[in-house]
Amino acid sequence: DFGDGTPTAPTTPRPTPAPVNPTPRPTPAPTAPTIEPDDSCAVSSNWGSMTVSPYWGSDTSSIYPVISNPPSTISSVELKGVGQSDNQYQSCVLQNAGLNGWDCDLSTALTEPVTIRVNGIYTGYNIIESMTGSSKEYPLSTCGSSSNPSTPTPRPTPAPVTNPTPRPTPKPTPAP
């Protein structure tokens, strides 16, 4: 009773409603860092002493690179212009095995400086400053100086998204 003689109705304990759990979101798989140097010249850390020279007759729509001092036998050569994505590399064909001379008849003219990828694993980022045929050997000695790092810095990979651990629902306490 309420202390004044008025009877009270007995209370029935109400069950605790089931918690509403948010739908778990899958945690994305971590991705490898993307190496994307700015427009400056850089070479991958495995580049070694390899050089590339645009052979006489080369221009922005057709280049004949001769590759010297490769770290391994060359099986593929690809080029892309500055600002182009990795899916825009254009393939070259071997022209002269003795010289490591390649023929790159480009479907789209490239904007200089040009990035070259050899065997899919050696990359010279923006190292070919001019595609005009000459005796220049790229990368130039200024590539990889303090203002142009020799190895691009990978951009950090974002931390994976994780879901909170659901807490157990407390058992209802019966009313006295």
mmCIF file with all atom_site columns, C-alpha atoms in Angstrom:
data_model
loop_
_atom_site.group_PDB
_atom_site.id
_atom_site.type_symbol
_atom_site.label_atom_id
_atom_site.label_alt_id
_atom_site.label_comp_id
_atom_site.label_asym_id
_atom_site.label_entity_id
_atom_site.label_seq_id
_atom_site.pdbx_PDB_ins_code
_atom_site.Cartn_x
_atom_site.Cartn_y
_atom_site.Cartn_z
_atom_site.occupancy
_atom_site.B_iso_or_equiv
_atom_site.pdbx_formal_charge
_atom_site.auth_seq_id
_atom_site.auth_comp_id
_atom_site.auth_asym_id
_atom_site.auth_atom_id
_atom_site.pdbx_PDB_model_num
ATOM 1   C CA . ASP A 1 1   ? 0.000  0.000   0.000   1.00 0.00 ? 1   ASP A CA 1
ATOM 2   C CA . PHE A 1 2   ? 0.935  3.672   -0.277  1.00 0.00 ? 2   PHE A CA 1
ATOM 3   C CA . GLY A 1 3   ? 1.063  4.114   3.486   1.00 0.00 ? 3   GLY A CA 1
ATOM 4   C CA . ASP A 1 4   ? -2.428 5.659   3.591   1.00 0.00 ? 4   ASP A CA 1
ATOM 5   C CA . GLY A 1 5   ? -4.319 2.366   3.524   1.00 0.00 ? 5   GLY A CA 1
ATOM 6   C CA . THR A 1 6   ? -4.913 2.470   -0.213  1.00 0.00 ? 6   THR A CA 1
ATOM 7   C CA . PRO A 1 7   ? -4.137 -0.942  -1.695  1.00 0.00 ? 7   PRO A CA 1
ATOM 8   C CA . THR A 1 8   ? -1.776 -1.154  -4.644  1.00 0.00 ? 8   THR A CA 1
ATOM 9   C CA . ALA A 1 9   ? -2.027 -3.547  -7.512  1.00 0.00 ? 9   ALA A CA 1
ATOM 10  C CA . PRO A 1 10  ? 0.709  -6.119  -7.650  1.00 0.00 ? 10  PRO A CA 1
ATOM 11  C CA . THR A 1 11  ? 3.324  -5.314  -10.307 1.00 0.00 ? 11  THR A CA 1
ATOM 12  C CA . THR A 1 12  ? 4.316  -7.844  -12.861 1.00 0.00 ? 12  THR A CA 1
ATOM 13  C CA . PRO A 1 13  ? 7.917  -7.581  -13.963 1.00 0.00 ? 13  PRO A CA 1
ATOM 14  C CA . ARG A 1 14  ? 8.205  -6.675  -17.611 1.00 0.00 ? 14  ARG A CA 1
ATOM 15  C CA . PRO A 1 15  ? 10.816 -8.518  -19.647 1.00 0.00 ? 15  PRO A CA 1
ATOM 16  C CA . THR A 1 16  ? 13.735 -6.449  -20.833 1.00 0.00 ? 16  THR A CA 1
ATOM 17  C CA . PRO A 1 17  ? 13.326 -5.884  -24.570 1.00 0.00 ? 17  PRO A CA 1
ATOM 18  C CA . ALA A 1 18  ? 15.919 -7.531  -26.754 1.00 0.00 ? 18  ALA A CA 1
ATOM 19  C CA . PRO A 1 19  ? 18.667 -5.106  -27.679 1.00 0.00 ? 19  PRO A CA 1
ATOM 20  C CA . VAL A 1 20  ? 18.724 -3.754  -31.177 1.00 0.00 ? 20  VAL A CA 1
ATOM 21  C CA . ASN A 1 21  ? 22.154 -4.605  -32.506 1.00 0.00 ? 21  ASN A CA 1
ATOM 22  C CA . PRO A 1 22  ? 23.394 -2.652  -35.494 1.00 0.00 ? 22  PRO A CA 1
ATOM 23  C CA . THR A 1 23  ? 24.009 -4.712  -38.582 1.00 0.00 ? 23  THR A CA 1
ATOM 24  C CA . PRO A 1 24  ? 27.710 -5.514  -38.556 1.00 0.00 ? 24  PRO A CA 1
ATOM 25  C CA . ARG A 1 25  ? 29.682 -4.031  -41.403 1.00 0.00 ? 25  ARG A CA 1
ATOM 26  C CA . PRO A 1 26  ? 32.400 -6.170  -42.905 1.00 0.00 ? 26  PRO A CA 1
ATOM 27  C CA . THR A 1 27  ? 35.899 -5.065  -42.147 1.00 0.00 ? 27  THR A CA 1
ATOM 28  C CA . PRO A 1 28  ? 37.618 -4.153  -45.423 1.00 0.00 ? 28  PRO A CA 1
ATOM 29  C CA . ALA A 1 29  ? 40.790 -6.013  -46.176 1.00 0.00 ? 29  ALA A CA 1
ATOM 30  C CA . PRO A 1 30  ? 43.882 -3.876  -45.682 1.00 0.00 ? 30  PRO A CA 1
ATOM 31  C CA . THR A 1 31  ? 45.402 -2.609  -48.898 1.00 0.00 ? 31  THR A CA 1
ATOM 32  C CA . ALA A 1 32  ? 49.008 -2.221  -49.850 1.00 0.00 ? 32  ALA A CA 1
ATOM 33  C CA . PRO A 1 33  ? 50.293 1.331   -49.820 1.00 0.00 ? 33  PRO A CA 1
ATOM 34  C CA . THR A 1 34  ? 50.003 3.138   -53.106 1.00 0.00 ? 34  THR A CA 1
ATOM 35  C CA . ILE A 1 35  ? 53.232 4.633   -54.348 1.00 0.00 ? 35  ILE A CA 1
ATOM 36  C CA . GLU A 1 36  ? 52.352 7.760   -56.241 1.00 0.00 ? 36  GLU A CA 1
ATOM 37  C CA . PRO A 1 37  ? 55.105 10.314  -56.360 1.00 0.00 ? 37  PRO A CA 1
ATOM 38  C CA . ASP A 1 38  ? 54.215 13.781  -57.520 1.00 0.00 ? 38  ASP A CA 1
ATOM 39  C CA . ASP A 1 39  ? 55.482 15.022  -60.880 1.00 0.00 ? 39  ASP A CA 1
ATOM 40  C CA . SER A 1 40  ? 59.081 14.758  -59.715 1.00 0.00 ? 40  SER A CA 1
ATOM 41  C CA . CYS A 1 41  ? 61.516 12.154  -60.973 1.00 0.00 ? 41  CYS A CA 1
ATOM 42  C CA . ALA A 1 42  ? 62.058 9.001   -58.927 1.00 0.00 ? 42  ALA A CA 1
ATOM 43  C CA . VAL A 1 43  ? 62.973 5.357   -59.442 1.00 0.00 ? 43  VAL A CA 1
ATOM 44  C CA . SER A 1 44  ? 61.843 2.253   -57.570 1.00 0.00 ? 44  SER A CA 1
ATOM 45  C CA . SER A 1 45  ? 64.292 0.989   -54.960 1.00 0.00 ? 45  SER A CA 1
ATOM 46  C CA . ASN A 1 46  ? 65.147 -2.049  -57.137 1.00 0.00 ? 46  ASN A CA 1
ATOM 47  C CA . TRP A 1 47  ? 66.021 0.076   -60.220 1.00 0.00 ? 47  TRP A CA 1
ATOM 48  C CA . GLY A 1 48  ? 69.786 -0.292  -59.785 1.00 0.00 ? 48  GLY A CA 1
ATOM 49  C CA . SER A 1 49  ? 72.004 1.343   -62.446 1.00 0.00 ? 49  SER A CA 1
ATOM 50  C CA . MET A 1 50  ? 69.575 0.816   -65.343 1.00 0.00 ? 50  MET A CA 1
ATOM 51  C CA . THR A 1 51  ? 69.290 3.659   -67.871 1.00 0.00 ? 51  THR A CA 1
ATOM 52  C CA . VAL A 1 52  ? 66.853 4.399   -70.691 1.00 0.00 ? 52  VAL A CA 1
ATOM 53  C CA . SER A 1 53  ? 67.717 6.331   -73.831 1.00 0.00 ? 53  SER A CA 1
ATOM 54  C CA . PRO A 1 54  ? 65.125 7.386   -76.426 1.00 0.00 ? 54  PRO A CA 1
ATOM 55  C CA . TYR A 1 55  ? 66.718 6.240   -79.690 1.00 0.00 ? 55  TYR A CA 1
ATOM 56  C CA . TRP A 1 56  ? 66.949 8.566   -82.710 1.00 0.00 ? 56  TRP A CA 1
ATOM 57  C CA . GLY A 1 57  ? 63.576 9.079   -84.381 1.00 0.00 ? 57  GLY A CA 1
ATOM 58  C CA . SER A 1 58  ? 61.615 8.905   -81.125 1.00 0.00 ? 58  SER A CA 1
ATOM 59  C CA . ASP A 1 59  ? 58.879 11.431  -80.327 1.00 0.00 ? 59  ASP A CA 1
ATOM 60  C CA . THR A 1 60  ? 55.757 11.657  -78.126 1.00 0.00 ? 60  THR A CA 1
ATOM 61  C CA . SER A 1 61  ? 53.744 9.264   -80.296 1.00 0.00 ? 61  SER A CA 1
ATOM 62  C CA . SER A 1 62  ? 56.424 6.694   -81.139 1.00 0.00 ? 62  SER A CA 1
ATOM 63  C CA . ILE A 1 63  ? 59.450 6.023   -78.971 1.00 0.00 ? 63  ILE A CA 1
ATOM 64  C CA . TYR A 1 64  ? 62.277 3.516   -79.349 1.00 0.00 ? 64  TYR A CA 1
ATOM 65  C CA . PRO A 1 65  ? 63.807 3.167   -75.872 1.00 0.00 ? 65  PRO A CA 1
ATOM 66  C CA . VAL A 1 66  ? 67.161 1.425   -75.526 1.00 0.00 ? 66  VAL A CA 1
ATOM 67  C CA . ILE A 1 67  ? 67.683 0.061   -72.018 1.00 0.00 ? 67  ILE A CA 1
ATOM 68  C CA . SER A 1 68  ? 71.167 -0.379  -70.567 1.00 0.00 ? 68  SER A CA 1
ATOM 69  C CA . ASN A 1 69  ? 72.323 -2.170  -67.395 1.00 0.00 ? 69  ASN A CA 1
ATOM 70  C CA . PRO A 1 70  ? 69.012 -3.875  -66.567 1.00 0.00 ? 70  PRO A CA 1
ATOM 71  C CA . PRO A 1 71  ? 68.994 -5.786  -63.250 1.00 0.00 ? 71  PRO A CA 1
ATOM 72  C CA . SER A 1 72  ? 67.569 -8.839  -65.062 1.00 0.00 ? 72  SER A CA 1
ATOM 73  C CA . THR A 1 73  ? 66.573 -10.010 -68.541 1.00 0.00 ? 73  THR A CA 1
ATOM 74  C CA . ILE A 1 74  ? 63.870 -7.724  -69.893 1.00 0.00 ? 74  ILE A CA 1
ATOM 75  C CA . SER A 1 75  ? 60.617 -9.341  -70.956 1.00 0.00 ? 75  SER A CA 1
ATOM 76  C CA . SER A 1 76  ? 58.289 -6.318  -70.988 1.00 0.00 ? 76  SER A CA 1
ATOM 77  C CA . VAL A 1 77  ? 58.427 -2.536  -71.273 1.00 0.00 ? 77  VAL A CA 1
ATOM 78  C CA . GLU A 1 78  ? 55.484 -0.187  -70.686 1.00 0.00 ? 78  GLU A CA 1
ATOM 79  C CA . LEU A 1 79  ? 55.132 3.591   -70.770 1.00 0.00 ? 79  LEU A CA 1
ATOM 80  C CA . LYS A 1 80  ? 52.643 6.144   -69.505 1.00 0.00 ? 80  LYS A CA 1
ATOM 81  C CA . GLY A 1 81  ? 52.554 9.921   -69.547 1.00 0.00 ? 81  GLY A CA 1
ATOM 82  C CA . VAL A 1 82  ? 52.521 12.210  -66.543 1.00 0.00 ? 82  VAL A CA 1
ATOM 83  C CA . GLY A 1 83  ? 49.131 12.248  -64.824 1.00 0.00 ? 83  GLY A CA 1
ATOM 84  C CA . GLN A 1 84  ? 48.002 8.942   -66.348 1.00 0.00 ? 84  GLN A CA 1
ATOM 85  C CA . SER A 1 85  ? 46.857 6.062   -64.142 1.00 0.00 ? 85  SER A CA 1
ATOM 86  C CA . ASP A 1 86  ? 48.423 2.599   -64.026 1.00 0.00 ? 86  ASP A CA 1
ATOM 87  C CA . ASN A 1 87  ? 45.741 1.158   -66.307 1.00 0.00 ? 87  ASN A CA 1
ATOM 88  C CA . GLN A 1 88  ? 46.912 3.564   -69.030 1.00 0.00 ? 88  GLN A CA 1
ATOM 89  C CA . TYR A 1 89  ? 50.359 2.033   -69.501 1.00 0.00 ? 89  TYR A CA 1
ATOM 90  C CA . GLN A 1 90  ? 51.049 1.269   -73.162 1.00 0.00 ? 90  GLN A CA 1
ATOM 91  C CA . SER A 1 91  ? 53.113 -1.809  -74.056 1.00 0.00 ? 91  SER A CA 1
ATOM 92  C CA . CYS A 1 92  ? 56.197 -1.928  -76.243 1.00 0.00 ? 92  CYS A CA 1
ATOM 93  C CA . VAL A 1 93  ? 57.614 -4.795  -78.324 1.00 0.00 ? 93  VAL A CA 1
ATOM 94  C CA . LEU A 1 94  ? 61.212 -5.961  -78.475 1.00 0.00 ? 94  LEU A CA 1
ATOM 95  C CA . GLN A 1 95  ? 62.891 -4.547  -81.590 1.00 0.00 ? 95  GLN A CA 1
ATOM 96  C CA . ASN A 1 96  ? 66.553 -5.450  -81.087 1.00 0.00 ? 96  ASN A CA 1
ATOM 97  C CA . ALA A 1 97  ? 67.488 -7.995  -78.410 1.00 0.00 ? 97  ALA A CA 1
ATOM 98  C CA . GLY A 1 98  ? 71.220 -7.231  -78.695 1.00 0.00 ? 98  GLY A CA 1
ATOM 99  C CA . LEU A 1 99  ? 70.664 -3.570  -77.789 1.00 0.00 ? 99  LEU A CA 1
ATOM 100 C CA . ASN A 1 100 ? 67.641 -4.097  -75.513 1.00 0.00 ? 100 ASN A CA 1
ATOM 101 C CA . GLY A 1 101 ? 65.898 -1.828  -78.009 1.00 0.00 ? 101 GLY A CA 1
ATOM 102 C CA . TRP A 1 102 ? 62.110 -1.610  -77.833 1.00 0.00 ? 102 TRP A CA 1
ATOM 103 C CA . ASP A 1 103 ? 59.494 -0.234  -80.229 1.00 0.00 ? 103 ASP A CA 1
ATOM 104 C CA . CYS A 1 104 ? 56.612 1.644   -78.640 1.00 0.00 ? 104 CYS A CA 1
ATOM 105 C CA . ASP A 1 105 ? 54.032 2.680   -81.251 1.00 0.00 ? 105 ASP A CA 1
ATOM 106 C CA . LEU A 1 106 ? 51.711 4.544   -78.942 1.00 0.00 ? 106 LEU A CA 1
ATOM 107 C CA . SER A 1 107 ? 47.942 4.558   -79.463 1.00 0.00 ? 107 SER A CA 1
ATOM 108 C CA . THR A 1 108 ? 47.819 7.870   -77.588 1.00 0.00 ? 108 THR A CA 1
ATOM 109 C CA . ALA A 1 109 ? 50.624 10.427  -77.502 1.00 0.00 ? 109 ALA A CA 1
ATOM 110 C CA . LEU A 1 110 ? 52.175 10.734  -74.057 1.00 0.00 ? 110 LEU A CA 1
ATOM 111 C CA . THR A 1 111 ? 52.670 13.889  -72.057 1.00 0.00 ? 111 THR A CA 1
ATOM 112 C CA . GLU A 1 112 ? 56.221 14.303  -70.779 1.00 0.00 ? 112 GLU A CA 1
ATOM 113 C CA . PRO A 1 113 ? 57.773 13.474  -68.401 1.00 0.00 ? 113 PRO A CA 1
ATOM 114 C CA . VAL A 1 114 ? 57.132 9.785   -69.025 1.00 0.00 ? 114 VAL A CA 1
ATOM 115 C CA . THR A 1 115 ? 57.110 6.875   -66.575 1.00 0.00 ? 115 THR A CA 1
ATOM 116 C CA . ILE A 1 116 ? 58.585 3.551   -67.711 1.00 0.00 ? 116 ILE A CA 1
ATOM 117 C CA . ARG A 1 117 ? 57.863 0.175   -66.131 1.00 0.00 ? 117 ARG A CA 1
ATOM 118 C CA . VAL A 1 118 ? 60.181 -2.740  -66.937 1.00 0.00 ? 118 VAL A CA 1
ATOM 119 C CA . ASN A 1 119 ? 59.117 -6.352  -66.292 1.00 0.00 ? 119 ASN A CA 1
ATOM 120 C CA . GLY A 1 120 ? 56.247 -4.984  -64.208 1.00 0.00 ? 120 GLY A CA 1
ATOM 121 C CA . ILE A 1 121 ? 58.550 -4.485  -61.204 1.00 0.00 ? 121 ILE A CA 1
ATOM 122 C CA . TYR A 1 122 ? 61.145 -1.807  -62.077 1.00 0.00 ? 122 TYR A CA 1
ATOM 123 C CA . THR A 1 123 ? 59.635 1.662   -62.360 1.00 0.00 ? 123 THR A CA 1
ATOM 124 C CA . GLY A 1 124 ? 61.194 4.950   -63.380 1.00 0.00 ? 124 GLY A CA 1
ATOM 125 C CA . TYR A 1 125 ? 58.623 7.590   -62.361 1.00 0.00 ? 125 TYR A CA 1
ATOM 126 C CA . ASN A 1 126 ? 58.638 10.577  -64.723 1.00 0.00 ? 126 ASN A CA 1
ATOM 127 C CA . ILE A 1 127 ? 62.250 9.875   -65.667 1.00 0.00 ? 127 ILE A CA 1
ATOM 128 C CA . ILE A 1 128 ? 62.004 10.386  -69.446 1.00 0.00 ? 128 ILE A CA 1
ATOM 129 C CA . GLU A 1 129 ? 61.943 14.162  -69.577 1.00 0.00 ? 129 GLU A CA 1
ATOM 130 C CA . SER A 1 130 ? 62.038 14.283  -73.376 1.00 0.00 ? 130 SER A CA 1
ATOM 131 C CA . MET A 1 131 ? 60.931 11.552  -75.771 1.00 0.00 ? 131 MET A CA 1
ATOM 132 C CA . THR A 1 132 ? 62.778 13.222  -78.638 1.00 0.00 ? 132 THR A CA 1
ATOM 133 C CA . GLY A 1 133 ? 65.499 10.891  -79.891 1.00 0.00 ? 133 GLY A CA 1
ATOM 134 C CA . SER A 1 134 ? 68.863 11.709  -78.372 1.00 0.00 ? 134 SER A CA 1
ATOM 135 C CA . SER A 1 135 ? 71.833 10.200  -76.621 1.00 0.00 ? 135 SER A CA 1
ATOM 136 C CA . LYS A 1 136 ? 70.523 11.259  -73.187 1.00 0.00 ? 136 LYS A CA 1
ATOM 137 C CA . GLU A 1 137 ? 70.323 8.464   -70.651 1.00 0.00 ? 137 GLU A CA 1
ATOM 138 C CA . TYR A 1 138 ? 67.529 8.620   -68.108 1.00 0.00 ? 138 TYR A CA 1
ATOM 139 C CA . PRO A 1 139 ? 67.240 8.959   -65.208 1.00 0.00 ? 139 PRO A CA 1
ATOM 140 C CA . LEU A 1 140 ? 69.403 12.058  -65.243 1.00 0.00 ? 140 LEU A CA 1
ATOM 141 C CA . SER A 1 141 ? 71.848 12.551  -62.386 1.00 0.00 ? 141 SER A CA 1
ATOM 142 C CA . THR A 1 142 ? 69.462 15.124  -60.871 1.00 0.00 ? 142 THR A CA 1
ATOM 143 C CA . CYS A 1 143 ? 66.807 12.429  -60.445 1.00 0.00 ? 143 CYS A CA 1
ATOM 144 C CA . GLY A 1 144 ? 66.827 11.187  -56.885 1.00 0.00 ? 144 GLY A CA 1
ATOM 145 C CA . SER A 1 145 ? 68.477 14.323  -55.485 1.00 0.00 ? 145 SER A CA 1
ATOM 146 C CA . SER A 1 146 ? 67.294 15.722  -52.165 1.00 0.00 ? 146 SER A CA 1
ATOM 147 C CA . SER A 1 147 ? 64.446 17.566  -53.891 1.00 0.00 ? 147 SER A CA 1
ATOM 148 C CA . ASN A 1 148 ? 63.458 14.384  -55.752 1.00 0.00 ? 148 ASN A CA 1
ATOM 149 C CA . PRO A 1 149 ? 63.596 11.283  -53.567 1.00 0.00 ? 149 PRO A CA 1
ATOM 150 C CA . SER A 1 150 ? 65.129 8.167   -55.118 1.00 0.00 ? 150 SER A CA 1
ATOM 151 C CA . THR A 1 151 ? 62.333 6.066   -53.672 1.00 0.00 ? 151 THR A CA 1
ATOM 152 C CA . PRO A 1 152 ? 58.833 7.485   -53.436 1.00 0.00 ? 152 PRO A CA 1
ATOM 153 C CA . THR A 1 153 ? 57.319 7.502   -49.987 1.00 0.00 ? 153 THR A CA 1
ATOM 154 C CA . PRO A 1 154 ? 54.326 5.174   -49.741 1.00 0.00 ? 154 PRO A CA 1
ATOM 155 C CA . ARG A 1 155 ? 51.128 6.833   -48.629 1.00 0.00 ? 155 ARG A CA 1
ATOM 156 C CA . PRO A 1 156 ? 49.847 5.317   -45.383 1.00 0.00 ? 156 PRO A CA 1
ATOM 157 C CA . THR A 1 157 ? 47.100 2.718   -45.565 1.00 0.00 ? 157 THR A CA 1
ATOM 158 C CA . PRO A 1 158 ? 43.999 3.747   -43.599 1.00 0.00 ? 158 PRO A CA 1
ATOM 159 C CA . ALA A 1 159 ? 43.335 1.653   -40.489 1.00 0.00 ? 159 ALA A CA 1
ATOM 160 C CA . PRO A 1 160 ? 40.723 -1.055  -41.049 1.00 0.00 ? 160 PRO A CA 1
ATOM 161 C CA . VAL A 1 161 ? 37.204 -0.392  -39.827 1.00 0.00 ? 161 VAL A CA 1
ATOM 162 C CA . THR A 1 162 ? 36.262 -2.674  -36.958 1.00 0.00 ? 162 THR A CA 1
ATOM 163 C CA . ASN A 1 163 ? 32.890 -3.305  -35.349 1.00 0.00 ? 163 ASN A CA 1
ATOM 164 C CA . PRO A 1 164 ? 32.308 -2.824  -31.620 1.00 0.00 ? 164 PRO A CA 1
ATOM 165 C CA . THR A 1 165 ? 31.954 -6.015  -29.595 1.00 0.00 ? 165 THR A CA 1
ATOM 166 C CA . PRO A 1 166 ? 28.278 -6.402  -28.570 1.00 0.00 ? 166 PRO A CA 1
ATOM 167 C CA . ARG A 1 167 ? 27.730 -6.396  -24.797 1.00 0.00 ? 167 ARG A CA 1
ATOM 168 C CA . PRO A 1 168 ? 25.504 -9.058  -23.259 1.00 0.00 ? 168 PRO A CA 1
ATOM 169 C CA . THR A 1 169 ? 21.987 -8.004  -22.338 1.00 0.00 ? 169 THR A CA 1
ATOM 170 C CA . PRO A 1 170 ? 21.500 -7.998  -18.551 1.00 0.00 ? 170 PRO A CA 1
ATOM 171 C CA . LYS A 1 171 ? 18.906 -10.440 -17.237 1.00 0.00 ? 171 LYS A CA 1
ATOM 172 C CA . PRO A 1 172 ? 15.677 -8.788  -16.012 1.00 0.00 ? 172 PRO A CA 1
ATOM 173 C CA . THR A 1 173 ? 15.507 -8.356  -12.259 1.00 0.00 ? 173 THR A CA 1
ATOM 174 C CA . PRO A 1 174 ? 12.141 -9.474  -10.818 1.00 0.00 ? 174 PRO A CA 1
ATOM 175 C CA . ALA A 1 175 ? 10.277 -6.807  -8.904  1.00 0.00 ? 175 ALA A CA 1
ATOM 176 C CA . PRO A 1 176 ? 10.194 -7.325  -5.124  1.00 0.00 ? 176 PRO A CA 1
#
